[in-house]
Amino acid sequence: MSTQKQFTNPRAKHGFRGRTCSIISVGSYVPEKVITNADLEKMVETSDEWITTRTGIKERHIAGEKEFTSDMAAKAALRAMQRGNITPDQIDLIIVATITPDMPFPATACLVQHRIGARRAAAFDVEAACSGFIYALEIGQQFITSRTYETVLVIGAEKLSSIVDWKDRNTCVLFGDGAGAAILQHRPDAHGLLTACMGAEGDKAELLCMPGGGSRCPATPESVASGLHFLRMDGKETFKNAVIAMCTAGQEALRRCDLDISRIKCVIPHQANRRIIDAVGDRLGIKPDQVFVNLDKYGNTSAASVAIALDEAVQQRRIQRGDLVLMVVFGAGLTWAAAVIEW
Ligand code: ACO
């Protein structure tokens, strides 16, 4: 029998009497079309060398003109459902995290509900930018642990190519499209989602935003001509804030579970920039073989980023049942979050 100290389930520590919530299966989807750094060299003044050394990104997948966020979300969801043996009528709730919904309303989750035939499911979207998937996981688990629902489908999905200015070399090299999905249920043999720390700093909203298209600046010919419907970012400030927030959130999540980083089998950070991941890894004492990185293939897919990475880590058997997983994310808002999961 193992003599290793067990972790603390913070929800139980605080007198929680409900059920646990586990991720029973995952799935992901990325579009077929790939844009490499060499392709970008033909579109803007940049180089493979600049993009690789500053970001670690080599290529990104880009959705077709007629392929939307809901299409990618539905494909990722169907893969997760197939792996978990979940039928559409079992799903009670669909939560889609996205900053690139098919349209301002209705929610992309409703469109996904229709696409996958989950007629019984309630459906809504969550907007927390790159932190959206962990925000949505934490919301979903509340419905499971409170016994409100049996099966929740959580999806992170983005068509960032639709809000990127392909003439702006500062941003167009960074982003990609895709979707990742997870099915949540109670599993009696696992603690599942042990904790999720979430935070926001709204006074830094301007660092990373899309100014046009909302009630503050509805679409007009002038707003379109001024590029207000493209994503804008202060890269340097975003970078600094990302490192601080991801470290703080990661440390807090581990502290809540009385866990040392050495106990974590796999760390899944937001896949925005290799240098951000390395800086967070150094500060948290994460060994290179603990961290999962796939941003070289996909770039930053915002809310889909850790969802796709989680699916790949599971398919590659980097994560197996019983392993402890730490996910840490950061995004526009500013928002951040970290989650510890007993897989
Ligand atoms: N190719 C070549 N040169 C470029 C490119 C490019 N693609 N992009 C910018 N440059 C130039 C700039 O014009 C600038 O030139 P100048 O000095 O002559 O004005 C110079 O490179 C900028 O250099 P730095 O500012 O030193 O670049 P830095 O090392 O900060 O890297 C980067 C920029 C990659 C954007 C970095 O700041 C970063 O990754 N920031 C975080 C971004 C991020 O993670 N955003 C997502 C958050 S999540 C979400 O919610 C979407």
Short mmCIF file of C-alpha atoms and ligand atoms in Angstrom, two decimals:
data_model
loop_
_atom_site.label_atom_id
_atom_site.label_comp_id
_atom_site.label_asym_id
_atom_site.label_seq_id
_atom_site.Cartn_x
_atom_site.Cartn_y
_atom_site.Cartn_z
CA MET A 1 0.00 0.00 0.00
CA SER A 2 1.31 3.49 -0.83
CA THR A 3 2.58 5.52 2.13
CA GLN A 4 2.56 8.74 0.06
CA LYS A 5 0.61 11.53 1.72
CA GLN A 6 -2.78 11.92 0.11
CA PHE A 7 -4.01 15.30 -1.05
CA THR A 8 -6.79 17.28 0.53
CA ASN A 9 -10.08 17.68 -1.29
CA PRO A 10 -10.78 21.37 -0.51
CA ARG A 11 -14.47 20.98 -1.20
CA ALA A 12 -14.70 18.27 1.51
CA LYS A 13 -12.47 20.32 3.86
CA HIS A 14 -15.02 23.13 3.84
CA GLY A 15 -17.86 20.86 4.91
CA PHE A 16 -19.08 20.06 1.40
CA ARG A 17 -21.50 17.12 1.42
CA GLY A 18 -22.37 16.91 -2.28
CA ARG A 19 -21.10 14.61 -4.99
CA THR A 20 -17.72 14.80 -6.70
CA CYS A 21 -17.48 15.75 -10.37
CA SER A 22 -15.17 14.06 -12.88
CA ILE A 23 -14.27 14.56 -16.50
CA ILE A 24 -15.35 11.22 -17.93
CA SER A 25 -14.19 11.84 -21.50
CA VAL A 26 -12.65 14.48 -23.77
CA GLY A 27 -12.52 15.25 -27.48
CA SER A 28 -11.17 17.93 -29.77
CA TYR A 29 -11.27 19.14 -33.34
CA VAL A 30 -9.08 21.46 -35.42
CA PRO A 31 -9.84 22.53 -38.99
CA GLU A 32 -7.95 20.96 -41.87
CA LYS A 33 -6.31 24.09 -43.28
CA VAL A 34 -2.86 24.87 -41.86
CA ILE A 35 -1.05 28.20 -42.10
CA THR A 36 2.68 27.83 -41.46
CA ASN A 37 5.14 30.55 -40.49
CA ALA A 38 6.45 30.35 -44.06
CA ASP A 39 2.92 31.14 -45.33
CA LEU A 40 2.78 34.17 -42.99
CA GLU A 41 6.12 35.41 -44.36
CA LYS A 42 4.24 35.90 -47.66
CA MET A 43 1.40 37.83 -45.99
CA VAL A 44 3.15 40.25 -43.57
CA GLU A 45 6.71 41.38 -42.84
CA THR A 46 7.75 38.60 -40.48
CA SER A 47 9.97 35.54 -40.38
CA ASP A 48 9.79 31.98 -39.16
CA GLU A 49 12.81 32.82 -36.98
CA TRP A 50 11.02 35.79 -35.27
CA ILE A 51 7.80 33.89 -34.66
CA THR A 52 9.56 30.75 -33.42
CA THR A 53 11.95 32.50 -31.02
CA ARG A 54 9.34 34.96 -29.65
CA THR A 55 6.42 32.55 -29.37
CA GLY A 56 7.32 28.90 -30.12
CA ILE A 57 4.51 28.75 -32.70
CA LYS A 58 5.26 27.00 -36.03
CA GLU A 59 1.79 26.65 -37.53
CA ARG A 60 -1.90 27.15 -36.77
CA HIS A 61 -5.16 25.62 -38.08
CA ILE A 62 -7.63 27.99 -39.69
CA ALA A 63 -11.34 27.33 -40.23
CA GLY A 64 -12.85 27.51 -43.70
CA GLU A 65 -15.06 30.43 -44.72
CA LYS A 66 -18.19 28.35 -44.11
CA GLU A 67 -16.93 26.64 -40.94
CA PHE A 68 -18.05 28.37 -37.74
CA THR A 69 -17.34 28.14 -34.03
CA SER A 70 -20.47 26.02 -33.48
CA ASP A 71 -19.37 23.54 -36.19
CA MET A 72 -15.99 22.99 -34.54
CA ALA A 73 -17.58 22.84 -31.09
CA ALA A 74 -20.08 20.20 -32.24
CA LYS A 75 -17.33 18.05 -33.79
CA ALA A 76 -15.25 18.16 -30.59
CA ALA A 77 -18.37 17.39 -28.53
CA LEU A 78 -19.32 14.36 -30.66
CA ARG A 79 -15.81 12.93 -30.20
CA ALA A 80 -16.02 13.35 -26.42
CA MET A 81 -19.52 11.83 -26.40
CA GLN A 82 -18.41 8.84 -28.45
CA ARG A 83 -15.45 8.15 -26.15
CA GLY A 84 -17.64 8.48 -23.06
CA ASN A 85 -20.53 6.43 -24.56
CA ILE A 86 -22.83 9.38 -24.02
CA THR A 87 -25.96 9.71 -26.15
CA PRO A 88 -27.35 13.17 -27.03
CA ASP A 89 -30.44 12.69 -24.87
CA GLN A 90 -28.27 12.10 -21.77
CA ILE A 91 -26.87 15.64 -21.86
CA ASP A 92 -28.54 17.96 -19.35
CA LEU A 93 -26.52 21.11 -19.95
CA ILE A 94 -24.16 22.52 -22.60
CA ILE A 95 -21.75 25.33 -21.73
CA VAL A 96 -19.64 26.83 -24.51
CA ALA A 97 -16.71 29.09 -23.62
CA THR A 98 -15.88 31.40 -26.51
CA ILE A 99 -15.02 34.97 -27.51
CA THR A 100 -15.89 34.24 -31.14
CA PRO A 101 -19.53 33.09 -31.01
CA ASP A 102 -21.24 32.41 -34.35
CA MET A 103 -23.22 35.63 -33.68
CA PRO A 104 -23.74 38.00 -30.70
CA PHE A 105 -26.89 36.05 -29.89
CA PRO A 106 -28.28 33.43 -29.58
CA ALA A 107 -25.62 31.56 -27.64
CA THR A 108 -23.33 29.27 -29.61
CA ALA A 109 -24.25 26.58 -27.04
CA CYS A 110 -27.82 26.62 -28.43
CA LEU A 111 -26.52 26.07 -31.97
CA VAL A 112 -24.38 23.18 -30.70
CA GLN A 113 -27.41 21.71 -28.90
CA HIS A 114 -29.22 21.58 -32.25
CA ARG A 115 -26.18 20.24 -34.14
CA ILE A 116 -25.62 17.30 -31.78
CA GLY A 117 -29.32 16.60 -31.17
CA ALA A 118 -29.18 17.14 -27.38
CA ARG A 119 -32.82 18.21 -27.25
CA ARG A 120 -33.18 17.91 -23.46
CA ALA A 121 -30.16 20.11 -22.68
CA ALA A 122 -30.14 23.66 -21.35
CA ALA A 123 -27.50 25.74 -23.11
CA PHE A 124 -25.55 28.95 -22.56
CA ASP A 125 -22.18 30.57 -23.32
CA VAL A 126 -19.45 31.78 -20.98
CA GLU A 127 -17.15 34.65 -21.97
CA ALA A 128 -13.86 34.68 -20.08
CA ALA A 129 -11.52 34.72 -23.11
CA CYS A 130 -8.60 32.28 -22.81
CA SER A 131 -9.66 31.43 -19.24
CA GLY A 132 -13.11 30.40 -20.45
CA PHE A 133 -12.66 26.63 -20.41
CA ILE A 134 -11.73 26.48 -16.71
CA TYR A 135 -14.46 28.99 -15.83
CA ALA A 136 -16.93 26.76 -17.70
CA LEU A 137 -15.60 23.57 -16.05
CA GLU A 138 -16.07 25.11 -12.61
CA ILE A 139 -19.61 26.25 -13.47
CA GLY A 140 -20.44 22.81 -14.88
CA GLN A 141 -19.14 20.99 -11.82
CA GLN A 142 -21.42 23.08 -9.59
CA PHE A 143 -24.44 21.57 -11.37
CA ILE A 144 -23.10 18.02 -10.90
CA THR A 145 -22.04 18.35 -7.26
CA SER A 146 -25.34 20.01 -6.33
CA ARG A 147 -27.17 17.07 -7.98
CA THR A 148 -29.00 19.45 -10.32
CA TYR A 149 -27.74 17.60 -13.41
CA GLU A 150 -26.18 14.20 -14.19
CA THR A 151 -24.30 15.04 -17.39
CA VAL A 152 -22.80 18.36 -18.45
CA LEU A 153 -21.00 19.03 -21.74
CA VAL A 154 -18.34 21.76 -21.50
CA ILE A 155 -16.73 23.10 -24.68
CA GLY A 156 -14.03 25.68 -25.45
CA ALA A 157 -14.28 26.74 -29.11
CA GLU A 158 -12.91 29.61 -31.17
CA LYS A 159 -12.72 30.94 -34.70
CA LEU A 160 -10.14 33.61 -33.84
CA SER A 161 -9.23 33.92 -37.52
CA SER A 162 -12.52 35.83 -37.87
CA ILE A 163 -11.38 38.66 -35.53
CA VAL A 164 -7.68 38.77 -36.41
CA ASP A 165 -6.36 41.54 -38.65
CA TRP A 166 -4.35 39.53 -41.16
CA LYS A 167 -2.39 42.68 -42.05
CA ASP A 168 -1.17 43.21 -38.45
CA ARG A 169 2.02 41.23 -37.86
CA ASN A 170 1.85 42.00 -34.12
CA THR A 171 -1.19 39.75 -33.70
CA CYS A 172 -1.90 37.64 -36.79
CA VAL A 173 1.01 35.27 -36.15
CA LEU A 174 -0.26 34.32 -32.68
CA PHE A 175 -3.72 32.82 -33.08
CA GLY A 176 -5.50 29.74 -34.46
CA ASP A 177 -8.92 28.06 -34.57
CA GLY A 178 -10.25 24.88 -32.95
CA ALA A 179 -12.38 23.34 -30.22
CA GLY A 180 -12.09 20.99 -27.26
CA ALA A 181 -14.84 19.33 -25.22
CA ALA A 182 -15.26 17.51 -21.93
CA ILE A 183 -18.14 15.48 -20.49
CA LEU A 184 -18.72 15.94 -16.75
CA GLN A 185 -20.42 13.36 -14.53
CA HIS A 186 -20.12 12.07 -10.98
CA ARG A 187 -17.78 9.07 -10.75
CA PRO A 188 -17.89 7.36 -7.36
CA ASP A 189 -14.25 6.17 -7.62
CA ALA A 190 -12.60 9.60 -8.14
CA HIS A 191 -12.34 13.02 -6.54
CA GLY A 192 -12.40 14.60 -10.01
CA LEU A 193 -12.21 18.38 -10.12
CA LEU A 194 -10.64 19.13 -6.73
CA THR A 195 -10.53 22.89 -6.96
CA ALA A 196 -10.63 25.79 -9.39
CA CYS A 197 -9.33 29.26 -8.49
CA MET A 198 -10.63 32.01 -10.72
CA GLY A 199 -9.84 35.71 -10.82
CA ALA A 200 -10.26 38.87 -12.87
CA GLU A 201 -8.81 42.39 -13.10
CA GLY A 202 -11.26 44.54 -15.06
CA ASP A 203 -9.18 47.70 -14.82
CA LYS A 204 -6.81 46.07 -17.35
CA ALA A 205 -9.55 45.32 -19.90
CA GLU A 206 -7.94 47.55 -22.52
CA LEU A 207 -4.76 45.46 -22.69
CA LEU A 208 -6.49 42.87 -24.81
CA CYS A 209 -9.86 43.54 -26.39
CA MET A 210 -11.98 43.93 -29.49
CA PRO A 211 -13.41 47.46 -29.19
CA GLY A 212 -16.16 47.25 -31.83
CA GLY A 213 -19.37 45.28 -32.20
CA GLY A 214 -20.85 45.75 -28.73
CA SER A 215 -23.17 48.40 -27.25
CA ARG A 216 -20.25 50.81 -26.74
CA CYS A 217 -19.30 50.82 -30.39
CA PRO A 218 -21.88 49.19 -32.68
CA ALA A 219 -20.78 48.35 -36.21
CA THR A 220 -20.74 51.32 -38.59
CA PRO A 221 -18.83 51.85 -41.85
CA GLU A 222 -16.43 54.04 -39.81
CA SER A 223 -15.87 51.44 -37.07
CA VAL A 224 -15.10 48.83 -39.71
CA ALA A 225 -12.76 51.16 -41.59
CA SER A 226 -10.93 51.99 -38.33
CA GLY A 227 -10.32 48.31 -37.60
CA LEU A 228 -12.34 48.34 -34.38
CA HIS A 229 -13.71 44.86 -35.08
CA PHE A 230 -10.27 43.29 -34.87
CA LEU A 231 -8.57 41.97 -31.75
CA ARG A 232 -6.11 44.48 -30.19
CA MET A 233 -3.36 43.67 -27.75
CA ASP A 234 -0.57 45.29 -25.77
CA GLY A 235 1.74 42.28 -26.10
CA LYS A 236 4.40 43.23 -23.56
CA GLU A 237 1.98 44.13 -20.74
CA THR A 238 -0.17 41.08 -21.50
CA PHE A 239 2.94 38.91 -21.26
CA LYS A 240 3.95 40.31 -17.84
CA ASN A 241 0.45 40.03 -16.40
CA ALA A 242 0.06 36.50 -17.78
CA VAL A 243 3.13 35.22 -15.95
CA ILE A 244 2.14 36.80 -12.61
CA ALA A 245 -1.50 35.70 -12.78
CA MET A 246 -0.79 32.12 -13.89
CA CYS A 247 1.79 31.68 -11.11
CA THR A 248 -0.53 33.12 -8.45
CA ALA A 249 -3.48 31.00 -9.57
CA GLY A 250 -1.38 27.83 -9.86
CA GLN A 251 0.14 28.28 -6.39
CA GLU A 252 -3.26 28.98 -4.83
CA ALA A 253 -4.83 25.89 -6.43
CA LEU A 254 -1.99 23.67 -5.15
CA ARG A 255 -2.14 25.26 -1.68
CA ARG A 256 -5.86 24.57 -1.41
CA CYS A 257 -5.22 20.87 -2.07
CA ASP A 258 -2.11 20.68 0.19
CA LEU A 259 -0.14 19.58 -2.85
CA ASP A 260 3.48 20.12 -3.83
CA ILE A 261 4.08 20.66 -7.55
CA SER A 262 6.17 17.46 -7.64
CA ARG A 263 2.94 15.45 -7.11
CA ILE A 264 1.42 16.78 -10.34
CA LYS A 265 1.75 14.32 -13.22
CA CYS A 266 0.87 16.78 -15.96
CA VAL A 267 0.64 20.57 -16.07
CA ILE A 268 -1.54 21.94 -18.87
CA PRO A 269 -0.92 25.67 -19.28
CA HIS A 270 -2.71 28.04 -21.63
CA GLN A 271 -0.95 27.67 -24.97
CA ALA A 272 -0.26 31.31 -25.84
CA ASN A 273 3.50 31.64 -25.88
CA ARG A 274 6.34 29.22 -25.13
CA ARG A 275 8.20 31.93 -23.20
CA ILE A 276 5.18 32.52 -20.91
CA ILE A 277 4.96 28.75 -20.27
CA ASP A 278 8.70 28.56 -19.50
CA ALA A 279 8.58 31.58 -17.15
CA VAL A 280 5.60 30.09 -15.25
CA GLY A 281 7.35 26.71 -15.17
CA ASP A 282 10.53 28.21 -13.68
CA ARG A 283 8.63 30.07 -10.97
CA LEU A 284 6.41 27.13 -10.00
CA GLY A 285 9.28 24.61 -10.09
CA ILE A 286 7.70 22.57 -12.89
CA LYS A 287 10.04 20.04 -14.52
CA PRO A 288 10.07 20.04 -18.34
CA ASP A 289 8.65 16.51 -18.50
CA GLN A 290 5.65 17.56 -16.38
CA VAL A 291 4.41 20.23 -18.78
CA PHE A 292 2.29 19.59 -21.88
CA VAL A 293 2.91 21.91 -24.84
CA ASN A 294 1.26 21.80 -28.28
CA LEU A 295 1.23 25.49 -29.22
CA ASP A 296 3.80 24.85 -31.96
CA LYS A 297 0.99 23.13 -33.94
CA TYR A 298 -2.02 25.30 -33.07
CA GLY A 299 -0.95 28.74 -31.82
CA ASN A 300 -3.19 30.42 -29.28
CA THR A 301 -6.75 29.11 -29.64
CA SER A 302 -8.03 31.06 -26.60
CA ALA A 303 -10.87 29.19 -24.83
CA ALA A 304 -10.12 26.05 -26.88
CA SER A 305 -6.43 26.02 -25.95
CA VAL A 306 -6.32 23.95 -22.76
CA ALA A 307 -9.32 21.89 -23.90
CA ILE A 308 -7.45 20.73 -27.02
CA ALA A 309 -4.24 20.22 -24.99
CA LEU A 310 -6.08 18.15 -22.36
CA ASP A 311 -7.53 15.90 -25.07
CA GLU A 312 -4.13 15.41 -26.72
CA ALA A 313 -2.44 14.69 -23.39
CA VAL A 314 -5.08 12.03 -22.63
CA GLN A 315 -4.90 10.45 -26.12
CA GLN A 316 -1.08 10.35 -25.85
CA ARG A 317 -1.46 8.71 -22.41
CA ARG A 318 0.48 11.51 -20.74
CA ILE A 319 -2.47 11.51 -18.32
CA GLN A 320 -3.96 8.31 -16.94
CA ARG A 321 -6.73 7.59 -14.44
CA GLY A 322 -5.64 8.52 -10.91
CA ASP A 323 -3.04 11.10 -12.07
CA LEU A 324 -3.13 14.63 -10.69
CA VAL A 325 -3.40 17.34 -13.34
CA LEU A 326 -2.89 21.10 -12.94
CA MET A 327 -4.39 23.44 -15.54
CA VAL A 328 -3.45 27.14 -15.53
CA VAL A 329 -4.88 29.78 -17.83
CA PHE A 330 -4.87 33.49 -18.48
CA GLY A 331 -6.75 35.75 -20.87
CA ALA A 332 -8.47 38.98 -21.76
CA GLY A 333 -10.53 40.66 -19.06
CA LEU A 334 -8.06 40.28 -17.59
CA THR A 335 -9.06 36.84 -16.33
CA TRP A 336 -7.13 33.87 -14.99
CA ALA A 337 -7.81 30.49 -13.44
CA ALA A 338 -6.17 27.27 -12.25
CA ALA A 339 -7.72 23.88 -11.63
CA VAL A 340 -6.47 20.69 -9.96
CA ILE A 341 -8.04 17.46 -11.18
CA GLU A 342 -7.65 13.89 -10.01
CA TRP A 343 -8.05 12.30 -13.42
N1 ACO B 1 7.42 39.58 -37.01
C1 ACO B 1 8.46 40.41 -36.93
N2 ACO B 1 8.52 41.47 -36.10
C2 ACO B 1 7.46 41.66 -35.32
C3 ACO B 1 6.32 40.84 -35.34
C4 ACO B 1 6.33 39.77 -36.23
N3 ACO B 1 5.31 38.92 -36.35
N4 ACO B 1 5.43 41.28 -34.45
C5 ACO B 1 5.97 42.35 -33.87
N5 ACO B 1 7.18 42.59 -34.40
C6 ACO B 1 8.10 43.66 -34.08
C7 ACO B 1 7.34 44.89 -33.58
O1 ACO B 1 6.94 45.71 -34.63
C8 ACO B 1 8.38 45.53 -32.73
O2 ACO B 1 9.29 46.21 -33.57
P1 ACO B 1 9.89 47.66 -33.11
O3 ACO B 1 10.68 47.34 -31.87
O4 ACO B 1 10.70 48.04 -34.28
O5 ACO B 1 8.71 48.50 -32.85
C9 ACO B 1 9.08 44.35 -32.14
O6 ACO B 1 8.92 43.25 -33.01
C10 ACO B 1 8.39 43.96 -30.85
O7 ACO B 1 9.30 43.34 -30.15
P2 ACO B 1 8.95 43.03 -28.67
O8 ACO B 1 7.89 43.93 -28.19
O9 ACO B 1 10.20 42.98 -27.90
O10 ACO B 1 8.31 41.62 -28.81
P3 ACO B 1 8.00 40.70 -27.62
O11 ACO B 1 9.22 39.98 -27.21
O12 ACO B 1 7.21 41.39 -26.57
O13 ACO B 1 7.03 39.63 -28.30
C11 ACO B 1 4.74 39.04 -28.33
C12 ACO B 1 5.79 40.04 -28.77
C13 ACO B 1 5.08 37.70 -28.94
C14 ACO B 1 3.39 39.50 -28.83
C15 ACO B 1 4.76 38.91 -26.80
O14 ACO B 1 4.69 40.19 -26.22
C16 ACO B 1 3.63 38.07 -26.27
O15 ACO B 1 3.56 36.89 -26.53
N6 ACO B 1 2.76 38.64 -25.46
C17 ACO B 1 1.65 37.90 -24.85
C18 ACO B 1 0.60 37.70 -25.89
C19 ACO B 1 -0.47 36.77 -25.44
O16 ACO B 1 -0.21 35.73 -24.85
N7 ACO B 1 -1.68 37.12 -25.76
C20 ACO B 1 -2.79 36.28 -25.58
C21 ACO B 1 -3.41 36.39 -24.24
S1 ACO B 1 -4.72 35.34 -24.16
C22 ACO B 1 -6.18 35.91 -24.84
O17 ACO B 1 -7.08 36.21 -24.11
C23 ACO B 1 -6.36 35.98 -26.36
#
